[in-house]
GROMACS .gro file of C-alpha atoms in nm:
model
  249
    1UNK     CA    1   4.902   3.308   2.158
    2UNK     CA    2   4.586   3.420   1.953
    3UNK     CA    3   4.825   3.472   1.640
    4UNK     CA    4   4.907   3.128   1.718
    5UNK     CA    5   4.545   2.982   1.692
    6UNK     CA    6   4.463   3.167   1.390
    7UNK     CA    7   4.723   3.011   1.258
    8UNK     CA    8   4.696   2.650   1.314
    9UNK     CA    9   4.335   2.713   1.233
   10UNK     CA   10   4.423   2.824   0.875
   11UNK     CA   11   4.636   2.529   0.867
   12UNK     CA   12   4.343   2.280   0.922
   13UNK     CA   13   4.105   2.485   0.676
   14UNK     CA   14   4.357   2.439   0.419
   15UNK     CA   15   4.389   2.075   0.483
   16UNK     CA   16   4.069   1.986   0.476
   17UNK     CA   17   3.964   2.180   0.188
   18UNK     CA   18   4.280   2.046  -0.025
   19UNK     CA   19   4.177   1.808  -0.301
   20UNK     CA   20   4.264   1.472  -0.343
   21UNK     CA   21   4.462   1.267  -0.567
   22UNK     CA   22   4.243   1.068  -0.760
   23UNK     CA   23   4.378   0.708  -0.864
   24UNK     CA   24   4.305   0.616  -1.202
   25UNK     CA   25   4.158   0.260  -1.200
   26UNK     CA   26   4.245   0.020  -1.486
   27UNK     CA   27   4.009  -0.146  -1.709
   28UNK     CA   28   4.054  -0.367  -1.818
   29UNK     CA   29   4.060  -0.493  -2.193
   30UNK     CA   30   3.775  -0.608  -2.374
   31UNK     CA   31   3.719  -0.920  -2.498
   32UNK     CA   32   3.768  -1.067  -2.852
   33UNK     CA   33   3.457  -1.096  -3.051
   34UNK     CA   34   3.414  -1.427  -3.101
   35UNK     CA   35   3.352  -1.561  -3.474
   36UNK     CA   36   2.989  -1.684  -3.523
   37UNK     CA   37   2.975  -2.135  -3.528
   38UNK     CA   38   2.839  -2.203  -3.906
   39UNK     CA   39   2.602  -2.477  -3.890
   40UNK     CA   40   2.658  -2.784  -4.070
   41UNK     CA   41   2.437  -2.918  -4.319
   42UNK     CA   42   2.443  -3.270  -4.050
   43UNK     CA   43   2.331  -3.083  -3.773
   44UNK     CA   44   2.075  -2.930  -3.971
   45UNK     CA   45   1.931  -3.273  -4.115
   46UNK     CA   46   1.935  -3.440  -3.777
   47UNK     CA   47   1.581  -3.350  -3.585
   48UNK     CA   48   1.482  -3.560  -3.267
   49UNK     CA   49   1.208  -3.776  -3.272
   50UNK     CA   50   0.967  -3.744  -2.975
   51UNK     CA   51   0.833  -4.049  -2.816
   52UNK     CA   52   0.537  -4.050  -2.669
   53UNK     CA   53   0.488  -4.319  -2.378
   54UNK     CA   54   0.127  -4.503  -2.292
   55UNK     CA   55  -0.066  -4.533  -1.978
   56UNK     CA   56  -0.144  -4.837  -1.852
   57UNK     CA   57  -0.400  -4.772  -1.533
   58UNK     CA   58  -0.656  -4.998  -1.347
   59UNK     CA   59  -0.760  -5.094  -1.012
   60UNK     CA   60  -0.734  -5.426  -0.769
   61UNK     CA   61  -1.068  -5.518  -0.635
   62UNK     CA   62  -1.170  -5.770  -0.375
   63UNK     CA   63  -1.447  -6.022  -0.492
   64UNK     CA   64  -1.479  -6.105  -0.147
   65UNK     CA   65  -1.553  -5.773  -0.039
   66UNK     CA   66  -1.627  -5.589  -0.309
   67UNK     CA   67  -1.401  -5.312  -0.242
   68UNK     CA   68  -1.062  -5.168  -0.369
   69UNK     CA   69  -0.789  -5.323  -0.196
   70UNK     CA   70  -0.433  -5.157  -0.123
   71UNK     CA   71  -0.109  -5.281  -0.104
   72UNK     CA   72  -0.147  -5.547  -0.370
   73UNK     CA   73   0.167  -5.617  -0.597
   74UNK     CA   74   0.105  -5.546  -0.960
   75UNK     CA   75   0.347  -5.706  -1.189
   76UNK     CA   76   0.377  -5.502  -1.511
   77UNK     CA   77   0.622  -5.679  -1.728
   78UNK     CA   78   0.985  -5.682  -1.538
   79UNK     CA   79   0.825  -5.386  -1.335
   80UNK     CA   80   0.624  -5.386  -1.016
   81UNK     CA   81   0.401  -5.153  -0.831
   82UNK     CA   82   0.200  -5.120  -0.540
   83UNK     CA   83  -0.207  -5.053  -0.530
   84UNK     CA   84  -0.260  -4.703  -0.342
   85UNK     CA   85  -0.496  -4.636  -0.047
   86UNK     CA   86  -0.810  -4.640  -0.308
   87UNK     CA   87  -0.671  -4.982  -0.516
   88UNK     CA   88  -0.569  -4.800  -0.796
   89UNK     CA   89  -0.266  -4.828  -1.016
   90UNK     CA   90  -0.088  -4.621  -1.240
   91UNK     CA   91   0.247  -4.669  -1.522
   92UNK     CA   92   0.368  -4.510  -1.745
   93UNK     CA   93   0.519  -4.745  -2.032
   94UNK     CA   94   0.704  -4.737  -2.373
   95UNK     CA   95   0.454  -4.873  -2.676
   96UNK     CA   96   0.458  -5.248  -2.672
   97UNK     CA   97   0.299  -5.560  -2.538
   98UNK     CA   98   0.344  -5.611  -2.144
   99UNK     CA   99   0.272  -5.915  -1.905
  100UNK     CA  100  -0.007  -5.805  -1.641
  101UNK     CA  101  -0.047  -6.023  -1.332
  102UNK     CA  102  -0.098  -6.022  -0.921
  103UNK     CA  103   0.137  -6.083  -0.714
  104UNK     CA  104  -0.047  -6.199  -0.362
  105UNK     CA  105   0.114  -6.383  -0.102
  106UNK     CA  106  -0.095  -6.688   0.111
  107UNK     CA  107  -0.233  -6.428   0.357
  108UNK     CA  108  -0.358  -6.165   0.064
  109UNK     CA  109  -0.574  -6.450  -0.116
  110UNK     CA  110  -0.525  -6.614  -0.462
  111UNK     CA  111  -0.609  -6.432  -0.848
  112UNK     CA  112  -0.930  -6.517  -0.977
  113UNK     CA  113  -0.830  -6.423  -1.332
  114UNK     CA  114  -0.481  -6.589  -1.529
  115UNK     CA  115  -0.213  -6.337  -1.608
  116UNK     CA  116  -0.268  -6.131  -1.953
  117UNK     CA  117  -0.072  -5.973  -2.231
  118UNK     CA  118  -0.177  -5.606  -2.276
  119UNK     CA  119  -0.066  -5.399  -2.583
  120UNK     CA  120   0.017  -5.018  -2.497
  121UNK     CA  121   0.021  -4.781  -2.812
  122UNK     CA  122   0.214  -4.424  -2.801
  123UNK     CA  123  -0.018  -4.142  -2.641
  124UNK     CA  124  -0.281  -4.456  -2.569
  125UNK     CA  125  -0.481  -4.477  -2.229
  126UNK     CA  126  -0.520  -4.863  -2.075
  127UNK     CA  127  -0.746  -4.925  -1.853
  128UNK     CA  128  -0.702  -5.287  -1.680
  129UNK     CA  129  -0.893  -5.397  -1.316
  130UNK     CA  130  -0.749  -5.699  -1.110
  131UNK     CA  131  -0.972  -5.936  -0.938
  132UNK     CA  132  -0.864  -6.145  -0.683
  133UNK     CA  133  -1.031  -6.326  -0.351
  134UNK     CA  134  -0.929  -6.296   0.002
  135UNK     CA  135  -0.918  -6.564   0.243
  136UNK     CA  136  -1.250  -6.560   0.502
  137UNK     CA  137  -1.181  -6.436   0.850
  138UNK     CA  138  -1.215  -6.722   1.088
  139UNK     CA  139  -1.380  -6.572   1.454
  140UNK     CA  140  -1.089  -6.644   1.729
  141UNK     CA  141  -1.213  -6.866   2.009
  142UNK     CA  142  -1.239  -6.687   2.304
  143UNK     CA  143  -1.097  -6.810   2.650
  144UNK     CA  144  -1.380  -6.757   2.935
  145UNK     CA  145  -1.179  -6.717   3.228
  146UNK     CA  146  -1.363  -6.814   3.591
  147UNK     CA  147  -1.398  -6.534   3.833
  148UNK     CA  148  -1.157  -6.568   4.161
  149UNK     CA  149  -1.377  -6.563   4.488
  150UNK     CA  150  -1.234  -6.248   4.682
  151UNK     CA  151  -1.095  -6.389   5.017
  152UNK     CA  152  -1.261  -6.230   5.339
  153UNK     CA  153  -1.000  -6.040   5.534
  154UNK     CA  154  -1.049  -6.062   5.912
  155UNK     CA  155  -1.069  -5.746   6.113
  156UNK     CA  156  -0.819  -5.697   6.413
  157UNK     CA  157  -1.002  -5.443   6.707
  158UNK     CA  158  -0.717  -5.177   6.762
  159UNK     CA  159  -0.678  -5.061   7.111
  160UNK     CA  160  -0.601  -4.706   7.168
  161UNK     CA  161  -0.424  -4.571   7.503
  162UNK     CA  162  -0.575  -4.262   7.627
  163UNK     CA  163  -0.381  -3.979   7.719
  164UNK     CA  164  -0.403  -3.883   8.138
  165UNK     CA  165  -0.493  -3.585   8.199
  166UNK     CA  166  -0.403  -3.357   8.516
  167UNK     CA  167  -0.594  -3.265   8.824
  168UNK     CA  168  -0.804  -3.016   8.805
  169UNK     CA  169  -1.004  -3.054   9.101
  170UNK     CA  170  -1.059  -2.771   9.343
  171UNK     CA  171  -0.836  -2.783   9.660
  172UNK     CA  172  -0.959  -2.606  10.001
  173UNK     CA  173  -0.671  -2.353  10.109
  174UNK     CA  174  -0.635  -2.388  10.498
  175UNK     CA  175  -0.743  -2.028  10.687
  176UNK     CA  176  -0.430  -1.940  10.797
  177UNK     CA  177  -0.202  -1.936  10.462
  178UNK     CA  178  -0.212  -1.590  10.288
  179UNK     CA  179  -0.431  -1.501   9.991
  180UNK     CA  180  -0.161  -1.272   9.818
  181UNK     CA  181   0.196  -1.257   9.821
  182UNK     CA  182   0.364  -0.901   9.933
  183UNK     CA  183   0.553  -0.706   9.613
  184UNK     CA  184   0.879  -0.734   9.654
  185UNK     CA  185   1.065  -0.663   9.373
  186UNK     CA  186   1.273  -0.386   9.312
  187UNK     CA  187   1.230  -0.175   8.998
  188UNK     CA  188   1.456  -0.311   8.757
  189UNK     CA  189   1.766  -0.073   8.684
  190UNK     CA  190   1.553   0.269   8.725
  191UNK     CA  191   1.715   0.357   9.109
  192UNK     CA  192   1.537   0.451   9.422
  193UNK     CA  193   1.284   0.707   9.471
  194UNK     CA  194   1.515   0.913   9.686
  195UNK     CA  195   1.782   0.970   9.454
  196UNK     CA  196   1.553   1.076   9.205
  197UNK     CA  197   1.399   1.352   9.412
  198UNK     CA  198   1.765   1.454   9.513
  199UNK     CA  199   1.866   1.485   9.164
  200UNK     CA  200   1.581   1.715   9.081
  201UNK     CA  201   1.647   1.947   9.321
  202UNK     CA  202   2.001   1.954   9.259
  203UNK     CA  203   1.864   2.071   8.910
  204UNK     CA  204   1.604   2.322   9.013
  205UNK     CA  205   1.936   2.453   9.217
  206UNK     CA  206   2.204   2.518   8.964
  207UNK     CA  207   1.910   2.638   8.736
  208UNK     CA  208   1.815   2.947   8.966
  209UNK     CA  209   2.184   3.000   8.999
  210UNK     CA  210   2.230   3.073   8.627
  211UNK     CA  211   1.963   3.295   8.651
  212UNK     CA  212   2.007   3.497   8.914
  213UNK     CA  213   2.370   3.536   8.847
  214UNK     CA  214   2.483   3.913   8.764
  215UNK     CA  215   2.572   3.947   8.399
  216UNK     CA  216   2.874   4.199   8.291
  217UNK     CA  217   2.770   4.513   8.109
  218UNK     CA  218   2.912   4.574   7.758
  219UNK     CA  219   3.088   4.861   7.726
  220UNK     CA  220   2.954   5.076   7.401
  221UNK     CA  221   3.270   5.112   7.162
  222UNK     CA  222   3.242   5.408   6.891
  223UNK     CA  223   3.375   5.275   6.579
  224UNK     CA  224   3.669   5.445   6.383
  225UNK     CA  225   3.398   5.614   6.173
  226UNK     CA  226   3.215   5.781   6.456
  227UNK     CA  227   3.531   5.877   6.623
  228UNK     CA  228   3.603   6.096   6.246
  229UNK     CA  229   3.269   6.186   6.232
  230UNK     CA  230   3.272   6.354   6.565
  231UNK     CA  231   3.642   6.485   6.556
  232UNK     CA  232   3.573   6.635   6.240
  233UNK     CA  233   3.258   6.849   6.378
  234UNK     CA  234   3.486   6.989   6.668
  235UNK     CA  235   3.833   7.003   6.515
  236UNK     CA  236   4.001   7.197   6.202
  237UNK     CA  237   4.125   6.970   5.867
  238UNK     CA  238   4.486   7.023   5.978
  239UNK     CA  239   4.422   6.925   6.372
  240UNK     CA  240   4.186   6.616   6.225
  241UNK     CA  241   4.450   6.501   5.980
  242UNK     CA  242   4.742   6.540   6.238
  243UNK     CA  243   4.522   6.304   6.498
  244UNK     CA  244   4.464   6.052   6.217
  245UNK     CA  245   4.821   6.008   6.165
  246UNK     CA  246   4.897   6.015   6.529
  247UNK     CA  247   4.661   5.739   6.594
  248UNK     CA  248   4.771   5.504   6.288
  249UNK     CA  249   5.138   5.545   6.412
   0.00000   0.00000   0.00000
């Protein structure tokens, strides 16, 4: 069995300690090198020409008011924006001549200025305000409305039933009626006095019984080891050993 362990052991050693077969992994092939594009002499010749757009910028004021004014429709050429939250207004355009105007609707007010032509160069800065009025705000007419008279509500008396009460007067008990009633009830489930006593003598009885009672004596029993011991101190080896055997058979 332990020849067999030491075998099986060397077995696994061997195994795990074996190398393994490596697997080559392909590569694979490099690409071509491709040849370098020659330019052209056209591509060469051709450059792009930057263009540089204008700024056309301003703000729509209220002549009414006197302040900027949002949400006004500002019609630059075919395009149209919208004045911000501080009136202003902002493009960016192409060099060349552009149509500026306001586009207001009846509740917004009317232009106080006819539209204009505005010329935007490349890398040039406009700067063009709007001026229009708003309509005046007309106060509302307020309704006065006629306080109600509250309507006296009439109060009903509520009758409430009281509760009776009992008697608690005191009532004269007549002299010859008892003051207390006699006990009688019986202990519940706990027996009479008298067979209680009876049972604890009974007791007491059978308990001086068992004590009183003779006990038998044990009788002292030499063990097989004494009975050697001493047979040996009186006897011979031959007697002793023929006893022993005796005894066992």
């Amino acid at each position: 069995m332990i020849l067999m362990l030491c075998g099986m052991l060397a077995l696994l050693i061997g195994l795990t300690t074996l190398p393994l077969a490596t697997v080559a992994s392909a590569q694979a092939p490099e690409p071509s090198p491709r040849p370098p594009i020659q330019p052209t002499s056209d591509l060469n010749q051709r450059k792009p020409t930057a263009v540089v757009p204008g700024r056309l910028t301003g703000t729509v004021i209220d002549l009414r008011t006197g302040a900027p004014a949002s949400g006004i429709t500002v019609l630059v050429g075919e395009q149209a924006l919208t004045s911000d939250a501080n009136g202003n207004y902002d493009a960016w355009l192409v060099s060349g001549y552009y149509r500026l105007d306001l586009k207001l609707s009846a509740t917004q007010g009317t232009a106080t200025q006819p539209a204009q032509v505005v010329a935007v160069g490349p890398g040039d800065t406009v700067v063009v305000h709007l001026f229009f009025s708003s309509p005046a705000v007309t106060p509302e007419a307020t309704q006065t409305v006629a306080p109600i008279a509250a309507t006296p509500t009439a109060v009903v008396p509520t009758t409430v039933a009281l509760p009776s009460l009992p008697d608690t007067s005191r009532v004269d008990v007549p002299a010859g009626m008892p003051q207390s009633l006699p006990n009688t009830a019986a202990p519940l489930g706990m027996g009479s006095p008298t067979t209680w006593i009876l049972l604890g003598a009974l007791l007491l009885g059978l308990s001086l019984v068992v004590q009183l009672a003779p006990r038998p004596r044990r009788r002292a029993r030499l063990t097989r080891k004494r009975r050697v011991a001493k047979m040996s101190a009186t006897r011979s080896d031959e007697q002793l050993l023929t006893d022993l055997l005796d005894e066992d058979l």
